Amino acid sequence: MSIFRTLTTAILLNIFLCVSVSAQTSGSGDVSAIESKANLIEQNKLRIEQYKIQLLSLDSAFKARLKIMQAELAALIKERDALIDDMKKGAKCSQCGKYKSEFEKQGIDFVKHLGEVKGYAVPATTPELEATRQKYNERIALKRVQIQNYEKTDNGKIAKQKQITDLETANQTYCKDITALSKSYDTKVFAEAKAKHKMWAQELMNYVADILIAEDKASIYKARVIRFENEFRKASDSVRNAVKEKTEAEQQKKNEKVKINETNIYTLKQQQEEYIDPLEEKLTTLKSEKIKVDQQLRALNLKDSIKQVLKIQQTGLVRDIVAIEKDILTYKTNTKNKITALEKENQQLKKEVWDLTVNLSKVQEAEVAKLKPVYDRKKADANLAASKSMTDASTARSVYSSNINDYRTKQQDYYNLIDKEMYRMLTASQKVSCSIYNEIRGKVSSDWNQVIGCVQNVAASAKPYGTNVFNSYCETTFSDGSMLSGYKSFLRGLSPEDEAAVKATSNATWFELLKKQ
């Protein structure tokens, strides 16, 4: 499974690295939109500059025309005043009827003109003065109305100013859009980064799980060796106790038999006394009677009839005495034989009791020796499995180290991609002086540091039970039970004894948290 996962990850990583050159973040659309709006702002700024130049030109033309009209008004007033003054002073040619001021406007000397036409200067009449004044006043009033009307016209300025204002307003809106788009980019990319980091953490935690499982198996097998030793010790004690109890039971049985035999011997002796004593008393009486008969038979001058009677008595007494003596001998012999047999049996029983005592430890060790190969095989298998698990753990750590470097490369590539997009946004926003959110790189780096810190803490500190393995990201991520599912499944499948062995070499708080998920 680990090899398959390693190969699969390597293939996926190669694909990722190949594609990453042209890859984009989920906020790339916002980047393009920011650049597009920045370009619009620049285009609008160019148009505004053009419109301002045009507005300036329009204003200059307006002012120039106004100045001409005001100059015309001033000239008209001046002309009126000069003409009225000439008319009052008699500065009118009698021949052509033109006034001095008219000749001066043409650069002709009035006096010289009079000489050439042989005329003379005549003054104007009052009606002429009034008519001239009225004529000029009307012309002056008309000119003033023309000036006032001209001043009220925009001459294209207002329309041009509105175009400038509209473009400036549009640029302000675009600028706000750029700021909003940068915020949108920040939100999208950070969400994408967190999702990537969580996925990468999950994948890395799979490699960490391989390490933890291998190390836990080593702890389990080592604990089993100790447990097998304790079980063997208990089994040996149990066997020794059983052998001892069996031996003591046999000894007790034999000792009880000895006591029974001794009681039987005593009984036999008592019975013998009870049986023989009456016989011996009777035998003594018979022997006394026989002595008397024998003495009577030795008497002199004993009648034959009496002698015959005594002989008969003697014979009977001898027969009875022999019979009793035989009976006594037979009974004593039988009793002796029985007692001898019992005593011999007791001697054998006592020897057997002693032998049981002497041979107890040998019998116990012989029975223990029957158990030892079974437990030796169990311990050898457990030690072999522990050694293999330690090798697996070392291999798993090597695979983990290799893969964590690959994921660091992924993160760096992803960060570089964000950095390029941020550079594009900053370049676009700075040239149009719009503010943007510029926190995404720090947020992504901070989140990755939390993620990689969590993974490294679990990989390095899950087993030393005196060390806390969690940072804030770990606590939040592990709370939903989404990490280390394979490892948690492994823990759920452990027996109480194996679970205790794992817990003894794990961070206690972390271990209990995993069990609750």
C-alpha positions as a Python dict, from the first residue, in 0.01 Angstrom:
ca = {
    (1, 'M'): (0, 0, 0),
    (2, 'S'): (281, 244, 96),
    (3, 'I'): (478, 167, -220),
    (4, 'F'): (165, 213, -432),
    (5, 'R'): (92, 543, -258),
    (6, 'T'): (452, 656, -310),
    (7, 'L'): (443, 579, -683),
    (8, 'T'): (103, 743, -726),
    (9, 'T'): (215, 1057, -541),
    (10, 'A'): (534, 1074, -748),
    (11, 'I'): (335, 1055, -1071),
    (12, 'L'): (90, 1320, -953),
    (13, 'L'): (376, 1543, -837),
    (14, 'N'): (546, 1518, -1178),
    (15, 'I'): (219, 1609, -1349),
    (16, 'F'): (175, 1901, -1108),
    (17, 'L'): (530, 2028, -1172),
    (18, 'C'): (482, 2003, -1549),
    (19, 'V'): (153, 2190, -1542),
    (20, 'S'): (263, 2445, -1282),
    (21, 'V'): (450, 2649, -1543),
    (22, 'S'): (122, 2760, -1701),
    (23, 'A'): (-95, 2710, -1392),
    (24, 'Q'): (-316, 2978, -1246),
    (25, 'T'): (-474, 3033, -910),
    (26, 'S'): (-850, 3045, -861),
    (27, 'G'): (-813, 3426, -847),
    (28, 'S'): (-643, 3461, -1186),
    (29, 'G'): (-967, 3600, -1331),
    (30, 'D'): (-953, 3881, -1074),
    (31, 'V'): (-592, 3952, -1172),
    (32, 'S'): (-688, 3983, -1538),
    (33, 'A'): (-987, 4199, -1443),
    (34, 'I'): (-760, 4429, -1237),
    (35, 'E'): (-517, 4462, -1528),
    (36, 'S'): (-807, 4531, -1763),
    (37, 'K'): (-952, 4800, -1535),
    (38, 'A'): (-607, 4952, -1483),
    (39, 'N'): (-571, 4971, -1860),
    (40, 'L'): (-912, 5140, -1880),
    (41, 'I'): (-799, 5389, -1616),
    (42, 'E'): (-482, 5462, -1812),
    (43, 'Q'): (-681, 5504, -2132),
    (44, 'N'): (-923, 5735, -1951),
    (45, 'K'): (-633, 5935, -1807),
    (46, 'L'): (-494, 5985, -2157),
    (47, 'R'): (-837, 6096, -2279),
    (48, 'I'): (-872, 6328, -1979),
    (49, 'E'): (-538, 6488, -2063),
    (50, 'Q'): (-649, 6527, -2421),
    (51, 'Y'): (-982, 6673, -2309),
    (52, 'K'): (-806, 6913, -2072),
    (53, 'I'): (-589, 7033, -2357),
    (54, 'Q'): (-900, 7068, -2568),
    (55, 'L'): (-1075, 7245, -2281),
    (56, 'L'): (-782, 7481, -2242),
    (57, 'S'): (-790, 7554, -2615),
    (58, 'L'): (-1163, 7616, -2601),
    (59, 'D'): (-1116, 7845, -2301),
    (60, 'S'): (-838, 8036, -2474),
    (61, 'A'): (-1049, 8079, -2787),
    (62, 'F'): (-1345, 8184, -2573),
    (63, 'K'): (-1139, 8438, -2383),
    (64, 'A'): (-977, 8563, -2704),
    (65, 'R'): (-1315, 8616, -2870),
    (66, 'L'): (-1449, 8777, -2552),
    (67, 'K'): (-1146, 9002, -2542),
    (68, 'I'): (-1202, 9099, -2907),
    (69, 'M'): (-1567, 9176, -2837),
    (70, 'Q'): (-1473, 9375, -2525),
    (71, 'A'): (-1208, 9556, -2732),
    (72, 'E'): (-1468, 9627, -2998),
    (73, 'L'): (-1698, 9765, -2727),
    (74, 'A'): (-1416, 9981, -2590),
    (75, 'A'): (-1326, 10098, -2941),
    (76, 'L'): (-1686, 10177, -3013),
    (77, 'I'): (-1714, 10384, -2692),
    (78, 'K'): (-1384, 10553, -2770),
    (79, 'E'): (-1499, 10620, -3123),
    (80, 'R'): (-1825, 10765, -2994),
    (81, 'D'): (-1653, 10985, -2740),
    (82, 'A'): (-1397, 11108, -2997),
    (83, 'L'): (-1662, 11177, -3254),
    (84, 'I'): (-1885, 11363, -3010),
    (85, 'D'): (-1581, 11562, -2896),
    (86, 'D'): (-1498, 11651, -3260),
    (87, 'M'): (-1857, 11742, -3326),
    (88, 'K'): (-1860, 11970, -3027),
    (89, 'K'): (-1528, 12131, -3124),
    (90, 'G'): (-1622, 12191, -3491),
    (91, 'A'): (-1396, 11919, -3633),
    (92, 'K'): (-1615, 11847, -3935),
    (93, 'C'): (-1504, 11904, -4300),
    (94, 'S'): (-1732, 12147, -4475),
    (95, 'Q'): (-1672, 11982, -4809),
    (96, 'C'): (-1705, 11601, -4736),
    (97, 'G'): (-1895, 11616, -4407),
    (98, 'K'): (-1652, 11376, -4233),
    (99, 'Y'): (-1521, 11436, -3886),
    (100, 'K'): (-1162, 11468, -3777),
    (101, 'S'): (-1171, 11135, -3584),
    (102, 'E'): (-1264, 10948, -3900),
    (103, 'F'): (-959, 11087, -4082),
    (104, 'E'): (-734, 11001, -3789),
    (105, 'K'): (-856, 10640, -3796),
    (106, 'Q'): (-742, 10630, -4158),
    (107, 'G'): (-411, 10800, -4072),
    (108, 'I'): (-494, 11116, -4261),
    (109, 'D'): (-417, 11456, -4118),
    (110, 'F'): (-743, 11649, -4083),
    (111, 'V'): (-586, 11995, -4137),
    (112, 'K'): (-404, 11875, -4444),
    (113, 'H'): (-729, 11734, -4578),
    (114, 'L'): (-904, 12066, -4531),
    (115, 'G'): (-629, 12234, -4731),
    (116, 'E'): (-650, 11980, -5007),
    (117, 'V'): (-1028, 12012, -5048),
    (118, 'K'): (-1028, 12388, -4968),
    (119, 'G'): (-1276, 12326, -4690),
    (120, 'Y'): (-1306, 12441, -4335),
    (121, 'A'): (-1405, 12292, -3997),
    (122, 'V'): (-1765, 12340, -3894),
    (123, 'P'): (-1930, 12240, -3561),
    (124, 'A'): (-2221, 11987, -3545),
    (125, 'T'): (-2571, 12090, -3456),
    (126, 'T'): (-2741, 11970, -3146),
    (127, 'P'): (-2973, 11736, -3336),
    (128, 'E'): (-2666, 11590, -3509),
    (129, 'L'): (-2495, 11545, -3176),
    (130, 'E'): (-2799, 11368, -3030),
    (131, 'A'): (-2848, 11156, -3339),
    (132, 'T'): (-2483, 11053, -3335),
    (133, 'R'): (-2491, 10981, -2961),
    (134, 'Q'): (-2813, 10778, -3004),
    (135, 'K'): (-2665, 10583, -3291),
    (136, 'Y'): (-2351, 10495, -3100),
    (137, 'N'): (-2541, 10417, -2778),
    (138, 'E'): (-2753, 10165, -2968),
    (139, 'R'): (-2447, 10009, -3122),
    (140, 'I'): (-2277, 10000, -2779),
    (141, 'A'): (-2587, 9845, -2612),
    (142, 'L'): (-2604, 9582, -2887),
    (143, 'K'): (-2237, 9502, -2840),
    (144, 'R'): (-2286, 9469, -2465),
    (145, 'V'): (-2579, 9231, -2519),
    (146, 'Q'): (-2364, 9033, -2760),
    (147, 'I'): (-2089, 9013, -2496),
    (148, 'Q'): (-2335, 8909, -2226),
    (149, 'N'): (-2486, 8644, -2450),
    (150, 'Y'): (-2142, 8518, -2547),
    (151, 'E'): (-2038, 8495, -2184),
    (152, 'K'): (-2345, 8279, -2116),
    (153, 'T'): (-2258, 8032, -2392),
    (154, 'D'): (-2018, 7737, -2297),
    (155, 'N'): (-1866, 7722, -2641),
    (156, 'G'): (-1821, 7337, -2579),
    (157, 'K'): (-1646, 7385, -2242),
    (158, 'I'): (-1925, 7246, -2024),
    (159, 'A'): (-1965, 6938, -2244),
    (160, 'K'): (-1590, 6887, -2245),
    (161, 'Q'): (-1569, 6938, -1866),
    (162, 'K'): (-1851, 6684, -1824),
    (163, 'Q'): (-1657, 6437, -2033),
    (164, 'I'): (-1356, 6489, -1807),
    (165, 'T'): (-1568, 6457, -1490),
    (166, 'D'): (-1738, 6142, -1622),
    (167, 'L'): (-1402, 5986, -1700),
    (168, 'E'): (-1263, 6081, -1357),
    (169, 'T'): (-1575, 5933, -1191),
    (170, 'A'): (-1535, 5619, -1401),
    (171, 'N'): (-1170, 5595, -1291),
    (172, 'Q'): (-1271, 5626, -927),
    (173, 'T'): (-1521, 5344, -980),
    (174, 'Y'): (-1257, 5136, -1158),
    (175, 'C'): (-1019, 5201, -869),
    (176, 'K'): (-1280, 5081, -619),
    (177, 'D'): (-1340, 4782, -843),
    (178, 'I'): (-966, 4709, -841),
    (179, 'T'): (-963, 4720, -460),
    (180, 'A'): (-1271, 4497, -445),
    (181, 'L'): (-1121, 4256, -699),
    (182, 'S'): (-799, 4237, -496),
    (183, 'K'): (-1012, 4152, -190),
    (184, 'S'): (-1195, 3890, -396),
    (185, 'Y'): (-857, 3753, -509),
    (186, 'D'): (-740, 3741, -147),
    (187, 'T'): (-1057, 3554, -39),
    (188, 'K'): (-1056, 3308, -330),
    (189, 'V'): (-685, 3228, -321),
    (190, 'F'): (-673, 3197, 57),
    (191, 'A'): (-968, 2956, 47),
    (192, 'E'): (-793, 2767, -233),
    (193, 'A'): (-465, 2766, -40),
    (194, 'K'): (-631, 2637, 276),
    (195, 'A'): (-803, 2362, 77),
    (196, 'K'): (-472, 2268, -89),
    (197, 'H'): (-288, 2275, 243),
    (198, 'K'): (-550, 2059, 409),
    (199, 'M'): (-538, 1811, 119),
    (200, 'W'): (-157, 1808, 132),
    (201, 'A'): (-167, 1767, 509),
    (202, 'Q'): (-403, 1471, 466),
    (203, 'E'): (-170, 1314, 211),
    (204, 'L'): (135, 1376, 428),
    (205, 'M'): (-50, 1242, 732),
    (206, 'N'): (-96, 916, 540),
    (207, 'Y'): (283, 884, 534),
    (208, 'V'): (297, 985, 900),
    (209, 'A'): (37, 714, 971),
    (210, 'D'): (271, 456, 814),
    (211, 'I'): (544, 571, 1053),
    (212, 'L'): (315, 567, 1357),
    (213, 'I'): (170, 226, 1272),
    (214, 'A'): (517, 77, 1219),
    (215, 'E'): (646, 229, 1545),
    (216, 'D'): (333, 119, 1731),
    (217, 'K'): (373, -233, 1597),
    (218, 'A'): (732, -233, 1722),
    (219, 'S'): (608, -119, 2065),
    (220, 'I'): (334, -382, 2058),
    (221, 'Y'): (575, -664, 1972),
    (222, 'K'): (826, -548, 2232),
    (223, 'A'): (547, -536, 2488),
    (224, 'R'): (442, -883, 2378),
    (225, 'V'): (794, -1014, 2446),
    (226, 'I'): (767, -879, 2800),
    (227, 'R'): (412, -1010, 2826),
    (228, 'F'): (519, -1356, 2705),
    (229, 'E'): (799, -1353, 2962),
    (230, 'N'): (550, -1266, 3235),
    (231, 'E'): (304, -1525, 3104),
    (232, 'F'): (581, -1786, 3100),
    (233, 'R'): (679, -1687, 3451),
    (234, 'K'): (319, -1715, 3570),
    (235, 'A'): (266, -2040, 3379),
    (236, 'S'): (589, -2178, 3529),
    (237, 'D'): (479, -2079, 3878),
    (238, 'S'): (141, -2233, 3810),
    (239, 'V'): (300, -2558, 3687),
    (240, 'R'): (537, -2568, 3984),
    (241, 'N'): (248, -2511, 4221),
    (242, 'A'): (44, -2778, 4046),
    (243, 'V'): (333, -3027, 4066),
    (244, 'K'): (389, -2935, 4429),
    (245, 'E'): (20, -2974, 4511),
    (246, 'K'): (7, -3306, 4328),
    (247, 'T'): (320, -3423, 4509),
    (248, 'E'): (186, -3312, 4843),
    (249, 'A'): (-142, -3489, 4768),
    (250, 'E'): (45, -3807, 4684),
    (251, 'Q'): (260, -3768, 4994),
    (252, 'Q'): (-48, -3712, 5206),
    (253, 'K'): (-212, -4018, 5055),
    (254, 'K'): (96, -4227, 5125),
    (255, 'N'): (134, -4089, 5478),
    (256, 'E'): (-230, -4162, 5544),
    (257, 'K'): (-171, -4516, 5419),
    (258, 'V'): (125, -4544, 5658),
    (259, 'K'): (-98, -4433, 5945),
    (260, 'I'): (-364, -4681, 5844),
    (261, 'N'): (-105, -4955, 5829),
    (262, 'E'): (31, -4856, 6170),
    (263, 'T'): (-323, -4865, 6305),
    (264, 'N'): (-371, -5206, 6149),
    (265, 'I'): (-46, -5328, 6303),
    (266, 'Y'): (-159, -5205, 6641),
    (267, 'T'): (-498, -5369, 6587),
    (268, 'L'): (-335, -5695, 6482),
    (269, 'K'): (-123, -5692, 6796),
    (270, 'Q'): (-428, -5617, 7010),
    (271, 'Q'): (-625, -5886, 6840),
    (272, 'Q'): (-339, -6126, 6891),
    (273, 'E'): (-332, -6053, 7260),
    (274, 'E'): (-706, -6085, 7287),
    (275, 'Y'): (-699, -6414, 7100),
    (276, 'I'): (-388, -6572, 7253),
    (277, 'D'): (-425, -6467, 7616),
    (278, 'P'): (-729, -6693, 7681),
    (279, 'L'): (-558, -6974, 7494),
    (280, 'E'): (-241, -6933, 7694),
    (281, 'E'): (-443, -6931, 8017),
    (282, 'K'): (-620, -7245, 7902),
    (283, 'L'): (-286, -7392, 7793),
    (284, 'T'): (-140, -7317, 8133),
    (285, 'T'): (-438, -7491, 8301),
    (286, 'L'): (-409, -7790, 8069),
    (287, 'K'): (-37, -7812, 8134),
    (288, 'S'): (-103, -7797, 8509),
    (289, 'E'): (-361, -8069, 8479),
    (290, 'K'): (-120, -8276, 8270),
    (291, 'I'): (150, -8237, 8533),
    (292, 'K'): (-92, -8359, 8792),
    (293, 'V'): (-188, -8655, 8573),
    (294, 'D'): (177, -8726, 8501),
    (295, 'Q'): (245, -8720, 8875),
    (296, 'Q'): (-46, -8950, 8944),
    (297, 'L'): (77, -9192, 8675),
    (298, 'R'): (415, -9203, 8843),
    (299, 'A'): (255, -9310, 9171),
    (300, 'L'): (326, -9669, 9291),
    (301, 'N'): (71, -9939, 9323),
    (302, 'L'): (-164, -9759, 9088),
    (303, 'K'): (-456, -9968, 8982),
    (304, 'D'): (-474, -10051, 8620),
    (305, 'S'): (-820, -9915, 8585),
    (306, 'I'): (-718, -9592, 8738),
    (307, 'K'): (-398, -9594, 8538),
    (308, 'Q'): (-597, -9649, 8222),
    (309, 'V'): (-826, -9362, 8307),
    (310, 'L'): (-526, -9140, 8378),
    (311, 'K'): (-365, -9247, 8050),
    (312, 'I'): (-677, -9149, 7868),
    (313, 'Q'): (-679, -8814, 8049),
    (314, 'Q'): (-310, -8766, 7974),
    (315, 'T'): (-362, -8837, 7607),
    (316, 'G'): (-653, -8598, 7592),
    (317, 'L'): (-461, -8328, 7772),
    (318, 'V'): (-161, -8373, 7540),
    (319, 'R'): (-389, -8352, 7240),
    (320, 'D'): (-555, -8039, 7372),
    (321, 'I'): (-221, -7882, 7465),
    (322, 'V'): (-75, -7956, 7121),
    (323, 'A'): (-383, -7825, 6953),
    (324, 'I'): (-377, -7500, 7152),
    (325, 'E'): (-3, -7455, 7104),
    (326, 'K'): (-48, -7511, 6733),
    (327, 'D'): (-335, -7267, 6725),
    (328, 'I'): (-127, -7009, 6912),
    (329, 'L'): (171, -7063, 6682),
    (330, 'T'): (-40, -7041, 6372),
    (331, 'Y'): (-212, -6722, 6488),
    (332, 'K'): (118, -6563, 6589),
    (333, 'T'): (276, -6661, 6261),
    (334, 'N'): (-11, -6522, 6060),
    (335, 'T'): (-15, -6202, 6264),
    (336, 'K'): (358, -6164, 6233),
    (337, 'N'): (340, -6213, 5860),
    (338, 'K'): (68, -5951, 5834),
    (339, 'I'): (258, -5708, 6053),
    (340, 'T'): (578, -5771, 5859),
    (341, 'A'): (399, -5704, 5532),
    (342, 'L'): (247, -5386, 5667),
    (343, 'E'): (578, -5268, 5809),
    (344, 'K'): (747, -5344, 5477),
    (345, 'E'): (475, -5152, 5294),
    (346, 'N'): (518, -4858, 5532),
    (347, 'Q'): (888, -4861, 5476),
    (348, 'Q'): (829, -4843, 5100),
    (349, 'L'): (566, -4572, 5141),
    (350, 'K'): (799, -4361, 5355),
    (351, 'K'): (1074, -4406, 5097),
    (352, 'E'): (835, -4294, 4824),
    (353, 'V'): (732, -3990, 5032),
    (354, 'W'): (1095, -3900, 5076),
    (355, 'D'): (1168, -3953, 4708),
    (356, 'L'): (879, -3724, 4620),
    (357, 'T'): (1028, -3456, 4846),
    (358, 'V'): (1377, -3499, 4708),
    (359, 'N'): (1267, -3509, 4341),
    (360, 'L'): (1006, -3229, 4363),
    (361, 'S'): (1222, -2955, 4206),
    (362, 'K'): (1335, -3189, 3925),
    (363, 'V'): (977, -3283, 3843),
    (364, 'Q'): (875, -2916, 3855),
    (365, 'E'): (1152, -2806, 3620),
    (366, 'A'): (1078, -3097, 3387),
    (367, 'E'): (717, -2978, 3358),
    (368, 'V'): (831, -2617, 3313),
    (369, 'A'): (1069, -2732, 3042),
    (370, 'K'): (769, -2858, 2845),
    (371, 'L'): (628, -2501, 2839),
    (372, 'K'): (950, -2317, 2759),
    (373, 'P'): (976, -2399, 2383),
    (374, 'V'): (626, -2261, 2322),
    (375, 'Y'): (703, -1929, 2491),
    (376, 'D'): (1053, -1913, 2345),
    (377, 'R'): (897, -1945, 1999),
    (378, 'K'): (642, -1674, 2079),
    (379, 'K'): (915, -1437, 2204),
    (380, 'A'): (1137, -1512, 1904),
    (381, 'D'): (848, -1440, 1666),
    (382, 'A'): (766, -1117, 1855),
    (383, 'N'): (1131, -1003, 1853),
    (384, 'L'): (1153, -1077, 1481),
    (385, 'A'): (829, -885, 1418),
    (386, 'A'): (955, -594, 1633),
    (387, 'S'): (1278, -582, 1434),
    (388, 'K'): (1084, -587, 1106),
    (389, 'S'): (852, -312, 1234),
    (390, 'M'): (1151, -93, 1325),
    (391, 'T'): (1287, -147, 973),
    (392, 'D'): (944, -59, 833),
    (393, 'A'): (937, 254, 1052),
    (394, 'S'): (1280, 359, 922),
    (395, 'T'): (1165, 304, 563),
    (396, 'A'): (841, 493, 630),
    (397, 'R'): (1039, 789, 770),
    (398, 'S'): (1259, 795, 461),
    (399, 'V'): (951, 794, 237),
    (400, 'Y'): (795, 1067, 453),
    (401, 'S'): (1109, 1283, 439),
    (402, 'S'): (1123, 1250, 62),
    (403, 'N'): (756, 1336, 21),
    (404, 'I'): (756, 1628, 263),
    (405, 'N'): (1030, 1786, 50),
    (406, 'D'): (812, 1731, -257),
    (407, 'Y'): (522, 1905, -84),
    (408, 'R'): (749, 2192, 18),
    (409, 'T'): (832, 2226, -353),
    (410, 'K'): (459, 2226, -431),
    (411, 'Q'): (403, 2501, -177),
    (412, 'Q'): (694, 2705, -313),
    (413, 'D'): (562, 2667, -669),
    (414, 'Y'): (216, 2770, -553),
    (415, 'Y'): (363, 3065, -359),
    (416, 'N'): (565, 3170, -664),
    (417, 'L'): (248, 3158, -874),
    (418, 'I'): (71, 3383, -621),
    (419, 'D'): (376, 3609, -612),
    (420, 'K'): (366, 3649, -991),
    (421, 'E'): (-3, 3728, -985),
    (422, 'M'): (47, 3972, -697),
    (423, 'Y'): (328, 4138, -893),
    (424, 'R'): (90, 4180, -1187),
    (425, 'M'): (-178, 4328, -959),
    (426, 'L'): (70, 4558, -782),
    (427, 'T'): (218, 4672, -1113),
    (428, 'A'): (-127, 4739, -1254),
    (429, 'S'): (-256, 4916, -941),
    (430, 'Q'): (54, 5124, -870),
    (431, 'K'): (69, 5276, -1218),
    (432, 'V'): (-287, 5402, -1171),
    (433, 'S'): (-243, 5477, -797),
    (434, 'C'): (-517, 5242, -674),
    (435, 'S'): (-493, 5063, -340),
    (436, 'I'): (-518, 4682, -324),
    (437, 'Y'): (-513, 4411, -59),
    (438, 'N'): (-159, 4280, -35),
    (439, 'E'): (-178, 4025, 250),
    (440, 'I'): (-234, 3700, 64),
    (441, 'R'): (129, 3590, 45),
    (442, 'G'): (177, 3631, 420),
    (443, 'K'): (-155, 3455, 494),
    (444, 'V'): (-74, 3163, 264),
    (445, 'S'): (276, 3128, 409),
    (446, 'S'): (138, 3146, 764),
    (447, 'D'): (-125, 2880, 692),
    (448, 'W'): (136, 2654, 530),
    (449, 'N'): (367, 2697, 828),
    (450, 'Q'): (80, 2592, 1055),
    (451, 'V'): (4, 2292, 833),
    (452, 'I'): (361, 2172, 792),
    (453, 'G'): (423, 2242, 1162),
    (454, 'C'): (127, 2021, 1253),
    (455, 'V'): (247, 1738, 1029),
    (456, 'Q'): (604, 1763, 1160),
    (457, 'N'): (487, 1778, 1520),
    (458, 'V'): (277, 1465, 1481),
    (459, 'A'): (557, 1285, 1295),
    (460, 'A'): (823, 1385, 1549),
    (461, 'S'): (637, 1412, 1879),
    (462, 'A'): (341, 1173, 1875),
    (463, 'K'): (547, 901, 2039),
    (464, 'P'): (748, 1087, 2308),
    (465, 'Y'): (459, 1095, 2551),
    (466, 'G'): (596, 1390, 2746),
    (467, 'T'): (567, 1632, 2453),
    (468, 'N'): (258, 1819, 2334),
    (469, 'V'): (218, 1755, 1960),
    (470, 'F'): (-45, 2019, 1880),
    (471, 'N'): (-37, 2372, 1747),
    (472, 'S'): (-358, 2571, 1689),
    (473, 'Y'): (-396, 2431, 1336),
    (474, 'C'): (-359, 2075, 1465),
    (475, 'E'): (-624, 2127, 1730),
    (476, 'T'): (-871, 2272, 1478),
    (477, 'T'): (-798, 2018, 1207),
    (478, 'F'): (-800, 1709, 1429),
    (479, 'S'): (-1123, 1819, 1597),
    (480, 'D'): (-1327, 1717, 1290),
    (481, 'G'): (-1164, 1374, 1278),
    (482, 'S'): (-1051, 1419, 917),
    (483, 'M'): (-684, 1336, 966),
    (484, 'L'): (-512, 1000, 1020),
    (485, 'S'): (-823, 793, 946),
    (486, 'G'): (-604, 493, 860),
    (487, 'Y'): (-414, 525, 1186),
    (488, 'K'): (-734, 564, 1388),
    (489, 'S'): (-871, 252, 1219),
    (490, 'F'): (-552, 70, 1320),
    (491, 'L'): (-598, 182, 1682),
    (492, 'R'): (-961, 70, 1688),
    (493, 'G'): (-854, -280, 1585),
    (494, 'L'): (-612, -326, 1875),
    (495, 'S'): (-671, -560, 2166),
    (496, 'P'): (-678, -400, 2514),
    (497, 'E'): (-325, -527, 2582),
    (498, 'D'): (-185, -393, 2252),
    (499, 'E'): (-371, -63, 2298),
    (500, 'A'): (-213, -25, 2642),
    (501, 'A'): (132, -86, 2488),
    (502, 'V'): (70, 188, 2227),
    (503, 'K'): (-69, 434, 2482),
    (504, 'A'): (233, 381, 2707),
    (505, 'T'): (464, 516, 2434),
    (506, 'S'): (233, 792, 2302),
    (507, 'N'): (136, 1144, 2395),
    (508, 'A'): (-149, 1067, 2637),
    (509, 'T'): (-369, 1369, 2553),
    (510, 'W'): (-325, 1320, 2180),
    (511, 'F'): (-393, 946, 2208),
    (512, 'E'): (-719, 1002, 2398),
    (513, 'L'): (-827, 1269, 2145),
    (514, 'L'): (-774, 1026, 1858),
    (515, 'K'): (-981, 758, 2033),
    (516, 'K'): (-1274, 999, 2073),
    (517, 'Q'): (-1290, 1078, 1700),
}
